[in-house]
């Protein structure tokens, strides 16, 4: 039994969504289920909508830079905290009240929340952290604490 009934050439022609829908139907038929819900708000209830935003972490000589993509959110939707050398970023996009208007068939814009914890390998200064949000990208800069080990010292060996 073939799960995909279309040839590979249909994928190259941009018919990916139709092929995926066909795969979903075949998969449901295989297990005797009918009309299994797709990835929509009815499949994931609003109270369980969570997402995992992409984050880039880079290290410099003096600190760390973090960039996270969180489109559709503003700075008031997001909180950033630094505790025990771990950066905690969380946010929530709330649903606006929906008006019942004639002609609206479906609502696909979703809301949800996220939570990220990013530990740093080296001690960082909780007083020297800055965060900026622009065009759905959150940029955070965290300075490292000066390491005493970098200064070095001679160790005397006792007898």
mmCIF file of C-alpha atoms in Angstrom:
data_model
loop_
_atom_site.group_PDB
_atom_site.id
_atom_site.type_symbol
_atom_site.label_atom_id
_atom_site.label_comp_id
_atom_site.label_asym_id
_atom_site.label_seq_id
_atom_site.Cartn_x
_atom_site.Cartn_y
_atom_site.Cartn_z
ATOM 1 C CA UNK A 1 0.000 0.000 0.000
ATOM 2 C CA UNK A 2 1.399 3.366 -0.994
ATOM 3 C CA UNK A 3 0.791 6.232 1.382
ATOM 4 C CA UNK A 4 1.543 8.930 -1.182
ATOM 5 C CA UNK A 5 -0.491 8.483 -4.318
ATOM 6 C CA UNK A 6 1.106 11.330 -6.278
ATOM 7 C CA UNK A 7 4.442 11.065 -8.000
ATOM 8 C CA UNK A 8 7.535 12.903 -6.834
ATOM 9 C CA UNK A 9 7.200 15.271 -9.786
ATOM 10 C CA UNK A 10 4.094 16.774 -8.161
ATOM 11 C CA UNK A 11 6.267 17.857 -5.224
ATOM 12 C CA UNK A 12 8.643 19.628 -7.575
ATOM 13 C CA UNK A 13 5.712 21.428 -9.189
ATOM 14 C CA UNK A 14 4.753 23.127 -5.909
ATOM 15 C CA UNK A 15 1.938 20.751 -4.985
ATOM 16 C CA UNK A 16 3.406 19.996 -1.562
ATOM 17 C CA UNK A 17 0.326 20.935 0.477
ATOM 18 C CA UNK A 18 -1.933 18.692 -1.597
ATOM 19 C CA UNK A 19 0.529 15.829 -1.174
ATOM 20 C CA UNK A 20 0.672 16.367 2.592
ATOM 21 C CA UNK A 21 -3.125 16.436 2.811
ATOM 22 C CA UNK A 22 -3.267 13.211 0.800
ATOM 23 C CA UNK A 23 -0.699 11.661 3.152
ATOM 24 C CA UNK A 24 -2.804 12.701 6.171
ATOM 25 C CA UNK A 25 -5.906 11.067 4.702
ATOM 26 C CA UNK A 26 -4.040 7.860 3.852
ATOM 27 C CA UNK A 27 -2.506 7.772 7.340
ATOM 28 C CA UNK A 28 -5.921 8.186 8.961
ATOM 29 C CA UNK A 29 -7.392 5.468 6.731
ATOM 30 C CA UNK A 30 -4.578 3.127 7.725
ATOM 31 C CA UNK A 31 -5.568 3.419 11.395
ATOM 32 C CA UNK A 32 -9.307 3.517 10.816
ATOM 33 C CA UNK A 33 -9.695 7.135 11.842
ATOM 34 C CA UNK A 34 -11.677 9.645 9.842
ATOM 35 C CA UNK A 35 -11.246 13.396 9.615
ATOM 36 C CA UNK A 36 -8.425 13.637 12.130
ATOM 37 C CA UNK A 37 -7.999 17.356 12.843
ATOM 38 C CA UNK A 38 -5.053 19.091 11.251
ATOM 39 C CA UNK A 39 -2.737 21.493 13.031
ATOM 40 C CA UNK A 40 -5.224 24.207 13.872
ATOM 41 C CA UNK A 41 -6.572 25.925 16.939
ATOM 42 C CA UNK A 42 -9.123 23.127 17.358
ATOM 43 C CA UNK A 43 -6.325 20.556 17.459
ATOM 44 C CA UNK A 44 -4.212 22.571 19.914
ATOM 45 C CA UNK A 45 -6.522 24.231 22.435
ATOM 46 C CA UNK A 46 -5.725 27.871 23.130
ATOM 47 C CA UNK A 47 -4.662 27.144 26.707
ATOM 48 C CA UNK A 48 -1.946 24.812 25.432
ATOM 49 C CA UNK A 49 -0.546 26.968 22.618
ATOM 50 C CA UNK A 50 3.158 27.170 23.268
ATOM 51 C CA UNK A 51 6.026 27.720 20.894
ATOM 52 C CA UNK A 52 9.802 27.608 20.977
ATOM 53 C CA UNK A 53 11.305 30.735 19.397
ATOM 54 C CA UNK A 54 14.563 30.441 17.504
ATOM 55 C CA UNK A 55 17.546 31.869 19.378
ATOM 56 C CA UNK A 56 21.110 32.634 18.329
ATOM 57 C CA UNK A 57 23.743 32.808 21.084
ATOM 58 C CA UNK A 58 27.206 34.160 20.372
ATOM 59 C CA UNK A 59 30.156 34.807 22.657
ATOM 60 C CA UNK A 60 32.579 37.719 22.500
ATOM 61 C CA UNK A 61 35.651 38.442 24.618
ATOM 62 C CA UNK A 62 33.586 40.586 26.982
ATOM 63 C CA UNK A 63 30.163 38.946 26.950
ATOM 64 C CA UNK A 64 27.338 37.158 25.191
ATOM 65 C CA UNK A 65 24.824 38.253 22.561
ATOM 66 C CA UNK A 66 21.412 36.613 22.217
ATOM 67 C CA UNK A 67 18.964 37.177 19.360
ATOM 68 C CA UNK A 68 15.481 35.645 19.417
ATOM 69 C CA UNK A 69 12.791 35.783 16.754
ATOM 70 C CA UNK A 70 9.416 36.447 18.370
ATOM 71 C CA UNK A 71 7.216 37.967 15.659
ATOM 72 C CA UNK A 72 3.928 39.539 16.624
ATOM 73 C CA UNK A 73 5.067 40.412 20.135
ATOM 74 C CA UNK A 74 6.008 43.736 21.663
ATOM 75 C CA UNK A 75 8.402 44.497 24.495
ATOM 76 C CA UNK A 76 5.456 44.582 26.915
ATOM 77 C CA UNK A 77 4.645 40.941 25.996
ATOM 78 C CA UNK A 78 8.128 39.686 26.974
ATOM 79 C CA UNK A 79 10.117 39.484 30.228
ATOM 80 C CA UNK A 80 13.863 38.930 30.536
ATOM 81 C CA UNK A 81 15.587 37.919 33.795
ATOM 82 C CA UNK A 82 19.105 36.860 34.709
ATOM 83 C CA UNK A 83 19.538 34.552 37.713
ATOM 84 C CA UNK A 84 22.495 32.349 38.635
ATOM 85 C CA UNK A 85 24.215 32.814 35.259
ATOM 86 C CA UNK A 86 21.080 31.738 33.382
ATOM 87 C CA UNK A 87 19.048 34.023 31.136
ATOM 88 C CA UNK A 88 15.288 33.450 31.363
ATOM 89 C CA UNK A 89 13.128 34.810 28.542
ATOM 90 C CA UNK A 90 9.383 34.333 28.501
ATOM 91 C CA UNK A 91 6.480 35.886 26.701
ATOM 92 C CA UNK A 92 2.811 35.613 25.963
ATOM 93 C CA UNK A 93 0.755 36.816 23.031
ATOM 94 C CA UNK A 94 -2.832 37.196 24.136
ATOM 95 C CA UNK A 95 -5.866 36.849 21.920
ATOM 96 C CA UNK A 96 -7.798 39.979 21.201
ATOM 97 C CA UNK A 97 -11.504 39.792 21.881
ATOM 98 C CA UNK A 98 -13.215 38.409 18.818
ATOM 99 C CA UNK A 99 -16.239 40.139 17.370
ATOM 100 C CA UNK A 100 -18.833 37.959 15.724
ATOM 101 C CA UNK A 101 -19.125 39.441 12.269
ATOM 102 C CA UNK A 102 -20.941 38.061 9.302
ATOM 103 C CA UNK A 103 -18.571 36.671 6.718
ATOM 104 C CA UNK A 104 -15.845 35.450 9.101
ATOM 105 C CA UNK A 105 -15.492 31.738 8.460
ATOM 106 C CA UNK A 106 -12.367 30.856 10.354
ATOM 107 C CA UNK A 107 -9.773 32.406 12.626
ATOM 108 C CA UNK A 108 -6.225 31.134 12.056
ATOM 109 C CA UNK A 109 -4.184 33.765 13.886
ATOM 110 C CA UNK A 110 -3.186 32.231 17.155
ATOM 111 C CA UNK A 111 -1.877 33.243 20.514
ATOM 112 C CA UNK A 112 0.394 31.453 22.891
ATOM 113 C CA UNK A 113 3.365 31.633 25.186
ATOM 114 C CA UNK A 114 6.999 30.625 25.305
ATOM 115 C CA UNK A 115 9.716 30.124 27.903
ATOM 116 C CA UNK A 116 13.453 29.801 27.288
ATOM 117 C CA UNK A 117 16.296 29.286 29.771
ATOM 118 C CA UNK A 118 19.799 29.902 28.405
ATOM 119 C CA UNK A 119 22.663 29.039 30.801
ATOM 120 C CA UNK A 120 26.041 30.725 30.320
ATOM 121 C CA UNK A 121 29.335 28.835 30.645
ATOM 122 C CA UNK A 122 31.066 31.748 32.385
ATOM 123 C CA UNK A 123 29.925 34.029 35.212
ATOM 124 C CA UNK A 124 28.025 37.059 33.945
ATOM 125 C CA UNK A 125 27.267 40.427 35.530
ATOM 126 C CA UNK A 126 23.548 40.738 36.412
ATOM 127 C CA UNK A 127 23.948 44.541 36.508
ATOM 128 C CA UNK A 128 25.240 44.735 32.934
ATOM 129 C CA UNK A 129 22.426 43.298 30.826
ATOM 130 C CA UNK A 130 20.542 45.173 28.108
ATOM 131 C CA UNK A 131 17.629 44.119 25.898
ATOM 132 C CA UNK A 132 16.105 45.734 22.796
ATOM 133 C CA UNK A 133 13.112 44.681 20.719
ATOM 134 C CA UNK A 134 12.656 45.714 17.088
ATOM 135 C CA UNK A 135 10.651 44.184 14.237
ATOM 136 C CA UNK A 136 9.973 40.952 16.118
ATOM 137 C CA UNK A 137 13.623 40.365 17.041
ATOM 138 C CA UNK A 138 14.751 40.549 20.667
ATOM 139 C CA UNK A 139 18.453 41.398 21.123
ATOM 140 C CA UNK A 140 20.062 40.861 24.524
ATOM 141 C CA UNK A 141 23.631 41.719 25.528
ATOM 142 C CA UNK A 142 25.140 40.264 28.711
ATOM 143 C CA UNK A 143 28.608 41.189 29.997
ATOM 144 C CA UNK A 144 30.920 38.614 31.547
ATOM 145 C CA UNK A 145 32.386 39.131 34.997
ATOM 146 C CA UNK A 146 36.162 39.514 34.964
ATOM 147 C CA UNK A 147 37.702 36.146 35.676
ATOM 148 C CA UNK A 148 40.280 36.093 38.477
ATOM 149 C CA UNK A 149 41.783 32.970 36.943
ATOM 150 C CA UNK A 150 42.778 34.960 33.857
ATOM 151 C CA UNK A 151 45.102 37.144 35.955
ATOM 152 C CA UNK A 152 46.959 34.054 37.150
ATOM 153 C CA UNK A 153 49.142 33.644 40.202
ATOM 154 C CA UNK A 154 52.089 31.554 41.280
ATOM 155 C CA UNK A 155 51.206 28.700 43.608
ATOM 156 C CA UNK A 156 53.715 27.858 46.371
ATOM 157 C CA UNK A 157 54.155 24.202 47.091
ATOM 158 C CA UNK A 158 54.425 23.361 50.761
ATOM 159 C CA UNK A 159 56.538 20.498 52.139
#
